[in-house]
Coordinates of C-alpha atoms in Angstrom, one line a residue:
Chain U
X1 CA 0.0 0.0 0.0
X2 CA 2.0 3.0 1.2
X3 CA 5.9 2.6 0.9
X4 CA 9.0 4.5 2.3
X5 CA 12.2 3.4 0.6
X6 CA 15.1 5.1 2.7
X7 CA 13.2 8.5 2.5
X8 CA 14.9 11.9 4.2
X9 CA 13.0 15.1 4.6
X10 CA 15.1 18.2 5.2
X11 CA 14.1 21.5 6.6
X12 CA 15.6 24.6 7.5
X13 CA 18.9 23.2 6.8
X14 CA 18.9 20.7 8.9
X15 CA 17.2 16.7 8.9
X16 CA 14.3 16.2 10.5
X17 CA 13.7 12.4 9.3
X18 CA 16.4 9.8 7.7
X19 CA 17.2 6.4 6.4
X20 CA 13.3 5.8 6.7
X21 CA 12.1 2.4 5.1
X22 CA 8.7 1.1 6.2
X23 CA 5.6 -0.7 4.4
X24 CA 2.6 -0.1 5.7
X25 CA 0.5 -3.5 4.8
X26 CA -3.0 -3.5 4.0
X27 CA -5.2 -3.9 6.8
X28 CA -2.4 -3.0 9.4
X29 CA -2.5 -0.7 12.4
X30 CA 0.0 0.9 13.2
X31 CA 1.0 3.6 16.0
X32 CA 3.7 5.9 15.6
X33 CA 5.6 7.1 18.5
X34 CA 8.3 9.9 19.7
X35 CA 9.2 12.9 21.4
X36 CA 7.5 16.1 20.5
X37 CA 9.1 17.8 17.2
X38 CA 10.4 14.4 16.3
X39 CA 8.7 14.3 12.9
X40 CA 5.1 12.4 13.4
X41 CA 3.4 15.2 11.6
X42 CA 6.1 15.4 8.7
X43 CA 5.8 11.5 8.4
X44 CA 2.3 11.6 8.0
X45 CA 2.2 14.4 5.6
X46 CA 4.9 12.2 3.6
X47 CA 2.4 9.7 3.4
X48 CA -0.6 11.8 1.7
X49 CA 1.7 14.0 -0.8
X50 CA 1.4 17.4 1.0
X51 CA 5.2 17.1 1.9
X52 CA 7.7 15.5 -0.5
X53 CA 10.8 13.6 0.6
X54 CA 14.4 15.1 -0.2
X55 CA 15.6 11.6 -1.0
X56 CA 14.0 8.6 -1.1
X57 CA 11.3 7.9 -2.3
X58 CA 7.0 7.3 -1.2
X59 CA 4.9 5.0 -3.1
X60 CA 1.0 4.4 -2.7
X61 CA 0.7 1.2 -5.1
X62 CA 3.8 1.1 -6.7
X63 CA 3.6 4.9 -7.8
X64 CA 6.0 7.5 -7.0
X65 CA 4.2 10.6 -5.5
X66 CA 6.5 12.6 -6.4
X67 CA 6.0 12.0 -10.3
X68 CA 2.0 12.4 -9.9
X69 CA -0.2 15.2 -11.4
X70 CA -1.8 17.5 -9.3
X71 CA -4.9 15.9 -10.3
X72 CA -3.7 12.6 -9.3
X73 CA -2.6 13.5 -5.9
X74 CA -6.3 14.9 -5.4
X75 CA -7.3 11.1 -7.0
X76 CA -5.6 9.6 -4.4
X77 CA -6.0 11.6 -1.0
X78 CA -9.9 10.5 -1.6
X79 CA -8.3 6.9 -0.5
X80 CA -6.6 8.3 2.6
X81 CA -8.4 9.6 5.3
X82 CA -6.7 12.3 7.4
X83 CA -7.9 13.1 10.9
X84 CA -6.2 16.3 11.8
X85 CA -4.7 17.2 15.2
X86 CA -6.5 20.8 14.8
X87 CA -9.6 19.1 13.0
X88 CA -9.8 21.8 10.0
X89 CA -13.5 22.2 8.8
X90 CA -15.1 24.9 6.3
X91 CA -16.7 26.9 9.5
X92 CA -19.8 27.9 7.6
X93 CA -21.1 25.3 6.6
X94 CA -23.0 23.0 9.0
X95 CA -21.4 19.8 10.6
X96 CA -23.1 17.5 7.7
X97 CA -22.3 19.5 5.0
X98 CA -18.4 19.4 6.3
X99 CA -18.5 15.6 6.7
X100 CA -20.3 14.9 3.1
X101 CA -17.0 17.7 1.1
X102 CA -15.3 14.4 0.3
X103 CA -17.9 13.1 -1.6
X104 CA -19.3 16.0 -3.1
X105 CA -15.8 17.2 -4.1
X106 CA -15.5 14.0 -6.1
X107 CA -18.5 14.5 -7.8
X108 CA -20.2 12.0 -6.2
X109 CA -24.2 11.2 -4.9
X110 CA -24.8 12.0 -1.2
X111 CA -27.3 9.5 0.5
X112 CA -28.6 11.7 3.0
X113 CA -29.5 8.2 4.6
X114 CA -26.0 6.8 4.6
X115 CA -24.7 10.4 6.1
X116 CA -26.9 10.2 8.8
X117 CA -26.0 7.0 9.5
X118 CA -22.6 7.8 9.7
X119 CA -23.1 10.5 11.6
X120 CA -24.8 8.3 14.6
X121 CA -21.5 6.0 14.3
X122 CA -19.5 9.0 16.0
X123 CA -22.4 9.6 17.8
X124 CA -22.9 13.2 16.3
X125 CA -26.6 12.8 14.8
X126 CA -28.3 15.2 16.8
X127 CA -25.7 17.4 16.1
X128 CA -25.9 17.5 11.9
X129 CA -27.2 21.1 11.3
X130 CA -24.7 22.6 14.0
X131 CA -21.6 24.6 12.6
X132 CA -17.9 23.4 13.1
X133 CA -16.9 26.2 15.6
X134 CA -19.8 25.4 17.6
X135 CA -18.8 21.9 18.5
X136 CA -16.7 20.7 21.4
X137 CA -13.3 19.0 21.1
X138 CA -14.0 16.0 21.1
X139 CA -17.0 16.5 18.7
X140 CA -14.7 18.1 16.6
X141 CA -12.6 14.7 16.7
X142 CA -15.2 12.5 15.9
X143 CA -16.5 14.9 12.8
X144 CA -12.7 14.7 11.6
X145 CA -13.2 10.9 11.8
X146 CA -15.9 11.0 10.2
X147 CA -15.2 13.1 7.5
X148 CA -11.9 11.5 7.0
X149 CA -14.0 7.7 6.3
X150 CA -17.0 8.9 4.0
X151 CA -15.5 7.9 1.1
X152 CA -14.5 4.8 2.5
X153 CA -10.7 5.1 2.4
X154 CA -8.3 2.4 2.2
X155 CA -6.2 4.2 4.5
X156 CA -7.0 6.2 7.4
X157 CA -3.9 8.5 9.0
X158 CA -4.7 10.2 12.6
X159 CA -2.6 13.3 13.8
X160 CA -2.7 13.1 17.4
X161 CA -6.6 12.3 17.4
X162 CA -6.8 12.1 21.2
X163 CA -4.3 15.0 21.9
X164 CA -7.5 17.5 22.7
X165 CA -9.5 14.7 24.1
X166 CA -10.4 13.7 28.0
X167 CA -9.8 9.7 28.9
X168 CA -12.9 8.1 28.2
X169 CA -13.8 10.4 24.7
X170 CA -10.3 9.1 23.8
X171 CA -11.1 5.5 23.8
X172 CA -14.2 5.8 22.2
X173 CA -12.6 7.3 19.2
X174 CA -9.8 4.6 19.7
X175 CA -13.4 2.8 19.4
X176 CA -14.1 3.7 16.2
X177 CA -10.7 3.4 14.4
X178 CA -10.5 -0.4 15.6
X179 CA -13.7 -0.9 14.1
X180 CA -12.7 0.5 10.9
X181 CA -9.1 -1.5 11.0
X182 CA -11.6 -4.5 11.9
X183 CA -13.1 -4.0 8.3
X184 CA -9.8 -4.0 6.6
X185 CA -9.0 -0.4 6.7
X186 CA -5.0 0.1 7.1
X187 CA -4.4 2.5 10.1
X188 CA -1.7 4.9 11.2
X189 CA -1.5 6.8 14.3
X190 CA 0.5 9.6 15.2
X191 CA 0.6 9.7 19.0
X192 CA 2.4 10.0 22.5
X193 CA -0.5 8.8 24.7
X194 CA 1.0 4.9 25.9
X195 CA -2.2 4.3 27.7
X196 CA -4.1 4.6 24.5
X197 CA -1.4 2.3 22.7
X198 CA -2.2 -0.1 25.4
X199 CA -5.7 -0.2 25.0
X200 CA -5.8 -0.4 21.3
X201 CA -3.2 -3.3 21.8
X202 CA -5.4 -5.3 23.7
X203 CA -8.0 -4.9 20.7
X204 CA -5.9 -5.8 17.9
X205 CA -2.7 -7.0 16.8
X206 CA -0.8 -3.5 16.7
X207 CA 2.8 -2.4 15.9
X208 CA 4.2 0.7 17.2
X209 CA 6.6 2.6 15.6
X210 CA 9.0 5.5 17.0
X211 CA 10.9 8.0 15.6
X212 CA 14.2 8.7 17.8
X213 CA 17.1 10.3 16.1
X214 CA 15.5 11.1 12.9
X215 CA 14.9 7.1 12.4
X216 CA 11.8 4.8 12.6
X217 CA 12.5 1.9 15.0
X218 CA 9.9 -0.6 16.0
X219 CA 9.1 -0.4 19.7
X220 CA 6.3 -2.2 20.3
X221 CA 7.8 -5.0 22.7
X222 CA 8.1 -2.9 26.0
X223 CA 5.4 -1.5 26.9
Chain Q
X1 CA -13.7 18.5 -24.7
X2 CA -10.6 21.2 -23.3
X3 CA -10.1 22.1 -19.6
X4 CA -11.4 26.2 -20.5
X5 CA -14.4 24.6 -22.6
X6 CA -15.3 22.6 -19.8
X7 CA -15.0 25.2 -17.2
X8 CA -17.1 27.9 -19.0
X9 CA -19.8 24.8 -19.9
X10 CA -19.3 24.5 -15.6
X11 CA -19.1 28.4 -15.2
X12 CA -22.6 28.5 -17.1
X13 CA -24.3 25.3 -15.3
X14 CA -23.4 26.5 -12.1
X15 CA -22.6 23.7 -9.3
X16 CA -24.4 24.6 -6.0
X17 CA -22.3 23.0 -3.7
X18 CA -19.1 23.9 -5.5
X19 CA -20.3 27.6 -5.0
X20 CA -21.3 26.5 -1.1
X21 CA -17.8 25.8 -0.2
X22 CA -16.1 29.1 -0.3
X23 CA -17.9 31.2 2.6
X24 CA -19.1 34.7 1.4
X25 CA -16.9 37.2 1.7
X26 CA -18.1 40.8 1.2
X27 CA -15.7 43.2 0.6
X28 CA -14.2 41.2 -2.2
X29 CA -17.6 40.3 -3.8
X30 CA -18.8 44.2 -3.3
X31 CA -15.5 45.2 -4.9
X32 CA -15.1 43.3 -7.6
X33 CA -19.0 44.5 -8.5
X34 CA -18.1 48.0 -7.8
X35 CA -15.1 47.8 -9.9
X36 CA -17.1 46.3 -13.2
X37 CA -19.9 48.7 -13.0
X38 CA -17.7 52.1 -13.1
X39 CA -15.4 50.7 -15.5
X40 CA -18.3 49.9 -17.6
X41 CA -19.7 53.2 -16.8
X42 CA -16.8 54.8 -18.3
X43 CA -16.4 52.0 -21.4
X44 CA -19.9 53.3 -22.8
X45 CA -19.0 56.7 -22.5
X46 CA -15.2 55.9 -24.4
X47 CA -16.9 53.9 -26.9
X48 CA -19.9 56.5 -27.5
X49 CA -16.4 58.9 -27.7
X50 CA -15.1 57.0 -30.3
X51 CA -18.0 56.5 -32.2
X52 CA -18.7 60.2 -32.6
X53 CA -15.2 60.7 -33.8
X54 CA -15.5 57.9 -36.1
X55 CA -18.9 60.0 -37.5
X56 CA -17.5 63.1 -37.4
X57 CA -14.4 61.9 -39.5
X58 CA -16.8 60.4 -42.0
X59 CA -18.9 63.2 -42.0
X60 CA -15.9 65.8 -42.9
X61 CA -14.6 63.6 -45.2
X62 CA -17.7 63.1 -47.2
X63 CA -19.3 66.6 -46.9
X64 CA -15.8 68.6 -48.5
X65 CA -14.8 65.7 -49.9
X66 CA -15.3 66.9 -53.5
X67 CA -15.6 70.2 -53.0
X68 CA -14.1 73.0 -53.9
X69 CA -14.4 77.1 -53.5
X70 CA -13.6 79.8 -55.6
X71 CA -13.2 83.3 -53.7
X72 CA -13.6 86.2 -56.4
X73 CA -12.4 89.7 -54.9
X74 CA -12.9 92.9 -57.4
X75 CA -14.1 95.9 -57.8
X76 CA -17.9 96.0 -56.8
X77 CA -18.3 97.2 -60.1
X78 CA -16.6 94.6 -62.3
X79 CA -17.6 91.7 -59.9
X80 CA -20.3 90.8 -61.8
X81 CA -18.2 90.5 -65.0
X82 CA -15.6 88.6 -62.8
X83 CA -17.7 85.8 -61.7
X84 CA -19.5 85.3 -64.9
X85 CA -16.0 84.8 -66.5
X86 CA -14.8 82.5 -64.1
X87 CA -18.2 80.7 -64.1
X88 CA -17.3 80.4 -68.2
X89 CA -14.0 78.8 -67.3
X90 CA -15.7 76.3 -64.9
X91 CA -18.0 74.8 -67.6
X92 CA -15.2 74.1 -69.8
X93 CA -13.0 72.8 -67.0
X94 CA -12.9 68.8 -67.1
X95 CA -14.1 67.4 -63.7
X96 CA -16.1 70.4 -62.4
X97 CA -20.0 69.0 -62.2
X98 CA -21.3 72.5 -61.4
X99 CA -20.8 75.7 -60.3
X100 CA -22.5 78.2 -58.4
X101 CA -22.2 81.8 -57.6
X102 CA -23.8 82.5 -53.9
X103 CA -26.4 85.0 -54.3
X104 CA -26.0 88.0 -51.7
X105 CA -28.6 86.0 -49.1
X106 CA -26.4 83.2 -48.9
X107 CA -23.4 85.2 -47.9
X108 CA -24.8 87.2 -45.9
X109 CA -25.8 83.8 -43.9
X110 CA -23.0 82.8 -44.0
X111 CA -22.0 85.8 -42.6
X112 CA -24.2 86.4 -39.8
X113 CA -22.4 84.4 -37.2
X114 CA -19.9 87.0 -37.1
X115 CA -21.5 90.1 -37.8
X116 CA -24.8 90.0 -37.0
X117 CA -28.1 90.2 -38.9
X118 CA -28.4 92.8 -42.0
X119 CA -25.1 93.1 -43.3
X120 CA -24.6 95.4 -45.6
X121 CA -23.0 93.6 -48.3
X122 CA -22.9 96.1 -50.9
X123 CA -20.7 98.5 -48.6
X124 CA -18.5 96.4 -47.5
X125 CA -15.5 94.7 -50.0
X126 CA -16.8 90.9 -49.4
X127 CA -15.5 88.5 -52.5
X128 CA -17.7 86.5 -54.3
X129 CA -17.8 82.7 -53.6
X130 CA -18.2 79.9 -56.1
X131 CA -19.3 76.8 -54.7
X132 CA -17.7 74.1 -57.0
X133 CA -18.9 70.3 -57.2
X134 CA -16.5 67.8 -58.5
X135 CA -17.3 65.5 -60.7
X136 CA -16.0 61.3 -58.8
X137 CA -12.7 61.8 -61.1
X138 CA -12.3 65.5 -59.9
X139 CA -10.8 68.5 -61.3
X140 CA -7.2 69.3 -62.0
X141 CA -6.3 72.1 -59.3
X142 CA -3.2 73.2 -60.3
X143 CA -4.2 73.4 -63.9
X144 CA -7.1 75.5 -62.4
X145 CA -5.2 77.4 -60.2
X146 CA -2.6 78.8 -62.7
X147 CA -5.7 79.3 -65.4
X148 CA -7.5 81.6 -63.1
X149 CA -4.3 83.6 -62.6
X150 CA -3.9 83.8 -66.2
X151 CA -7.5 84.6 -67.0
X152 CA -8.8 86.1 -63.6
X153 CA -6.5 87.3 -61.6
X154 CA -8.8 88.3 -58.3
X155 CA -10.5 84.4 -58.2
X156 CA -8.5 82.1 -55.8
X157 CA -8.9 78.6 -55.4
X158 CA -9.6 76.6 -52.3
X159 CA -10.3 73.0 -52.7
X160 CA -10.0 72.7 -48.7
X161 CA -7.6 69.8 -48.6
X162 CA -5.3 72.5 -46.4
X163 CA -7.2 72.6 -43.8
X164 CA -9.8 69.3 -44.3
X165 CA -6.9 66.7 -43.7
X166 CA -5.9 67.8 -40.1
X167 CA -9.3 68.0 -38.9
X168 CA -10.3 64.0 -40.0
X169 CA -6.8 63.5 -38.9
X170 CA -7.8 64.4 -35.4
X171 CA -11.1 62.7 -35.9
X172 CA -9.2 60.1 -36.4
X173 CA -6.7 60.3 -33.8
X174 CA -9.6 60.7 -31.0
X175 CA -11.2 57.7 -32.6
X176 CA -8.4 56.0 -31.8
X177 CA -7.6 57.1 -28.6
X178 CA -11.4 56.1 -27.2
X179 CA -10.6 52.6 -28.7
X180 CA -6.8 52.7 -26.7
X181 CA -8.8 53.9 -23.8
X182 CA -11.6 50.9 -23.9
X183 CA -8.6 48.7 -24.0
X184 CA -7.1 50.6 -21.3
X185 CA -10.7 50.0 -19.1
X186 CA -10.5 46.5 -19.7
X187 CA -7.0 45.8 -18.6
X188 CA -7.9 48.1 -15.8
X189 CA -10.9 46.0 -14.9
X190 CA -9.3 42.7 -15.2
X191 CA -6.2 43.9 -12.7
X192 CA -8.8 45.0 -10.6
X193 CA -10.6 42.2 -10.4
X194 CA -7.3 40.2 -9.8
X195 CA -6.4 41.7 -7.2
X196 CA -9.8 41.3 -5.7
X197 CA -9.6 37.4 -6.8
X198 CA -6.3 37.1 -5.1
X199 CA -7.6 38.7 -1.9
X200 CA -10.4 36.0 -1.4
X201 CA -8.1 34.0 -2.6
X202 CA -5.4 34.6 0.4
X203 CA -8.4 35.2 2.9
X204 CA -10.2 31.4 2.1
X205 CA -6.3 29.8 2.5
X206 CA -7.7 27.6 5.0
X207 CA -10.3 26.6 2.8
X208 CA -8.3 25.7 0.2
X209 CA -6.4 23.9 2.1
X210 CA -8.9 21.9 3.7
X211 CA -10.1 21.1 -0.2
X212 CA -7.1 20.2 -1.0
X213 CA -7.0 18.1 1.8
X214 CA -10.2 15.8 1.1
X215 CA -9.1 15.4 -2.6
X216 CA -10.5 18.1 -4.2
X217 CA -8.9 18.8 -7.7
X218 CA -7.8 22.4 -8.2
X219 CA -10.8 23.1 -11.2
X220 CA -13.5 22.1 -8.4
X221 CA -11.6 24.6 -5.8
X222 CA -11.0 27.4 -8.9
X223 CA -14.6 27.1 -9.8
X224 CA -16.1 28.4 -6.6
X225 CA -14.4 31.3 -6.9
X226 CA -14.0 32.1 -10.8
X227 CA -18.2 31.5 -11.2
X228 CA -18.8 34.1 -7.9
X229 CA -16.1 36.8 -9.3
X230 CA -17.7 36.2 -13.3
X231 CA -21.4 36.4 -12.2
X232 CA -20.3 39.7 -9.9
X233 CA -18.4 41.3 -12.9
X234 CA -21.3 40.4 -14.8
X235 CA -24.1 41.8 -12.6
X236 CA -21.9 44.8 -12.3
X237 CA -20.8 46.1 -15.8
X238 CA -24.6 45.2 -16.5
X239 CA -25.2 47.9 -14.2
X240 CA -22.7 50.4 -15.2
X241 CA -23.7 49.9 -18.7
X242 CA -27.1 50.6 -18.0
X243 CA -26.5 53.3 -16.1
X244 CA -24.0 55.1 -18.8
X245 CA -26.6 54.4 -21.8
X246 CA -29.3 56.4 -19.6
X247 CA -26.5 59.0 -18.7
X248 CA -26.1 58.8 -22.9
X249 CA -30.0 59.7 -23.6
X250 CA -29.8 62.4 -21.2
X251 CA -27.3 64.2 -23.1
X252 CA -28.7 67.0 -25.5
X253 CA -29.8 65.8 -29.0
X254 CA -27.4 66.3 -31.6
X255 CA -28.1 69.4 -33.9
X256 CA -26.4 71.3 -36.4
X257 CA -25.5 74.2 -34.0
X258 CA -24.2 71.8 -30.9
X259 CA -22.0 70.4 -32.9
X260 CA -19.5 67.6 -31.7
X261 CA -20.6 67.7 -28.0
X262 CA -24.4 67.1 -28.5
X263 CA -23.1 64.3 -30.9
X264 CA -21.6 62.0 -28.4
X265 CA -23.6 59.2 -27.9
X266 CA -25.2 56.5 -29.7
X267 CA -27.2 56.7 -32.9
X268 CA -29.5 53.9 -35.0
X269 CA -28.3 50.2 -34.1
X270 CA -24.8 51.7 -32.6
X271 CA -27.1 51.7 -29.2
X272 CA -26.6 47.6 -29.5
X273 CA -22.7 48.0 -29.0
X274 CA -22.4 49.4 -25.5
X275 CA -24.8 46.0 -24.8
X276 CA -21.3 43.7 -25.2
X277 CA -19.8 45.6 -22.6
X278 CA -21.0 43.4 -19.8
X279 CA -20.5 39.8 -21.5
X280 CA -17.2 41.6 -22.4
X281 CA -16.6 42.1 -18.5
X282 CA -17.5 38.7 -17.3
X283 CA -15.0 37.2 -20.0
X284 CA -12.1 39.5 -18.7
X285 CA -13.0 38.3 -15.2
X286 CA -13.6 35.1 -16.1
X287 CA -9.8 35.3 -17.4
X288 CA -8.7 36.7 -14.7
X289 CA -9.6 34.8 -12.1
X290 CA -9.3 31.7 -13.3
X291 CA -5.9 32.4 -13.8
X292 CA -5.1 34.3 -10.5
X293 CA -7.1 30.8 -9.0
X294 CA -4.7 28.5 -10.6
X295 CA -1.7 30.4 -9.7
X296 CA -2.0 30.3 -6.2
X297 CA -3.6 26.5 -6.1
X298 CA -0.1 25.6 -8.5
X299 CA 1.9 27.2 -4.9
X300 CA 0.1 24.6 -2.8
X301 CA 0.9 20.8 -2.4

């Protein structure tokens, strides 16, 4: 699915990642661990095209991101779903309307039936006709997730989903992403919260991943 | 079927929820309106400009255009004898289709501008004129010239050219200077509406990026914004050209004495021109903010 083959990313002069090989299988979870600054955020954006690599190289399916259209890129960030630290919706227009963009962006039908439905998945029904800024954190989470699976990814990549998010909203989110993994969906997630790792690894067969000196390492075994 | 083909079938079939995504912004929209209606305010007054110099450059080409005057001065009492003479040499001249003396009235109308009402022609030492028509070859005017100073030496020639070419020269000239200047509005308008695009433009960042974001191809995120910038450039040169065609039927009618002035404006079917101002309009902005869109999409990943 998505592939690093010894990929560095540079900025400022200076390396922020290096030497990076990873697969990420399809149907895998995966967490991906280390210190603030070390890079999660850059990794991820590696992985959906918004940052390119200054050596290496990432593949989704065998194809170079690099060497894709503009138009491609937009083709294929429809099959990864991003759920943003920061949760970035279009603030005037209500909550439904933000989670259906995907679809109508790609020019394709909106069941109101099917986005209602997925809206009681995150548990945000009652909420449909509310706009973005008037939601709560946590609510703003679950939208993200929400938005991030309506065109039914392959891939789903979280940015610190629980960073905002109090104990028990943070597992039920972790809820909802072990669901989707549980119907195939590949996922990735960026985060420093062990007790959440824990959790998740106690649902399904996870591997954590940490950045430490500009390297990914597997670190899964300890905790 | 080519990208611009299929953006103005999409600019003309309108895509609700393509024109939902980028939030309303005010100042921008109200600008970019403002900004089409007075240029197109101005555009019907330049064109209407250009179109009465165009006219009046016909109109002094064609009415001395094959003309000519002969100014007899003489003795009152041999004037007579003097302009039946010359009149003698004018039928045999090859190229002259008549001639006519003016009788006293005539002059003395074409005198009263200047001097009032009841001139007293026969006191004062006022030549004789000979209004000449040429035949479509025309007449031979230094053969004429240099026969009149053989045979009458007070009669002088004056087929106008001296004076005729400067004035359709300048006709022409401001003719061309209202077409510069309607070329000058539109590349006004489209940098004005540029700069209006690129301001929503900067101010919706987030919302392009969020589009981005979800997988939204930079013609879905350019259309928003070129069909709401089009349809306000539109809306406002329609406006603005209304507005300057009723400020054009307000002016005075045109009449002999008013002259160029209360000739400015439209006449006959030339009131259907100023009517392309405002498709004009949405075209330039069309243009321009299409391209201003896909510039700063090109800057983003």
């Amino acid at each position: 699915m998505i592939e690093f083959q010894n990929v560095a990313y540079s900025y400022g002069g200076g390396e922020l990642l290096s030497e990076i090989t990873l697969r990420l299988s399809p149907g895998s979870f995966h967490f991906l661990t280390g210190p603030s600054g070390a890079g999660k955020s850059t990794f991820l954006k590696l992985c959906y095209g918004e940052l390119h690599p200054t050596a290496g190289r990432v593949t989704l399916e065998d194809r170079d991101l690099r060497a894709m259209s503009r138009d491609d890129v937009a083709q294929m960030r429809r099959r990864i779903g991003v759920v943003h630290q920061d949760c970035q919706f279009l603030d005037h227009l209500p909550l439904v309307e933000n989670v259906a963009l995907p679809l109508t962006a790609a020019g394709q039908p909106v069941s109101p039936e099917d986005l209602f439905d997925l809206l009681s998945w995150v548990g945000l029904k009652s909420l449909a006709d509310h706009l973005p800024p008037s939601l709560s954190g946590g609510e703003r989470q679950r939208a993200a997730l929400a938005r991030a699976v309506v065109m039914s990814p392959d891939v789903i990549l979280a940015d610190e989903p629980t960073g905002n998010l109090d104990w028990e909203m943070s597992l039920r989110l972790l809820t909802l992403l072990v669901e989707l993994n549980k119907m195939g969906k590949t996922i990735l997630i960026a985060t420093h919260d062990l007790n959440l790792i824990r959790s998740a690894k106690s649902q399904v067969p996870a591997r954590v991943l940490r950045i430490s000196n500009r390297r990914l390492q597997l670190a899964g075994s300890d905790l | 079927m080519t990208p611009l083909i299929a953006a103005l079938r999409d600019l003309l079939a309108g895509d609700h929820n393509a024109d939902r995504v980028v939030p309303p912004t005010g100042f921008t929209a109200r600008l970019t309106s403002f900004t089409a209606g007075a240029m197109a305010f101005l555009a019907v007054f330049a064109l209407a400009l250009s179109l009465a110099s165009g006219r009046l450059a016909n109109r002094w080409s064609s009415a001395l255009a094959q003309r000519a005057t002969i100014r007899i001065s003489a003795p009152a009492d041999q004037m007579a004898a003097q302009t039946a003479h010359v009149l003698d040499i004018l039928k045999t001249t090859p190229g002259v289709a008549s001639a006519t003396a003016l009788t006293d009235a005539e002059q003395r109308k074409l005198l009263e501008p200047w001097f009032g009402p009841n001139l007293p022609l026969d006191t004062l030492p006022v030549p004789r004129l000979i209004d000449i028509h040429e035949t479509a070859t025309g007449f031979d005017a230094d053969g004429l010239k240099n026969r009149l100073a053989a045979e009458a030496p007070g009669a002088v020639l004056d087929d106008h050219t001296r004076w005729r070419r400067p004035l359709v020269a300048a006709a022409d000239r401001l003719r061309f200077l209202g077409l510069i200047s309607i070329l000058l509005i539109g590349g006004a308008t489209g940098a004005m509406i540029t700069l209006a695009a690129n301001a929503a433009l900067a101010a919706n960042a987030q919302v392009i990026r969020v589009l981005r974001l979800i997988g939204a191809r930079d013609a879905y995120i350019a259309r928003a914004f070129v069909r709401r910038f089009t349809l306000r450039a539109l809306a406002g040169a329609a406006v603005g050209t209304v507005l300057g065609m009723l400020a054009m039927l307000l002016l005075p009618a045109a009449d002999d004495a008013g002259g160029f002035l209360t000739g400015l404006g439209f006449q006959g079917v030339s009131w259907i021109i100023p009517l392309f101002i405002p498709p004009l309009a949405g075209v330039v902005s069309f243009a321009a903010t299409r391209a201003a869109a896909f510039h700063t999409l090109r800057r983003l990943t």
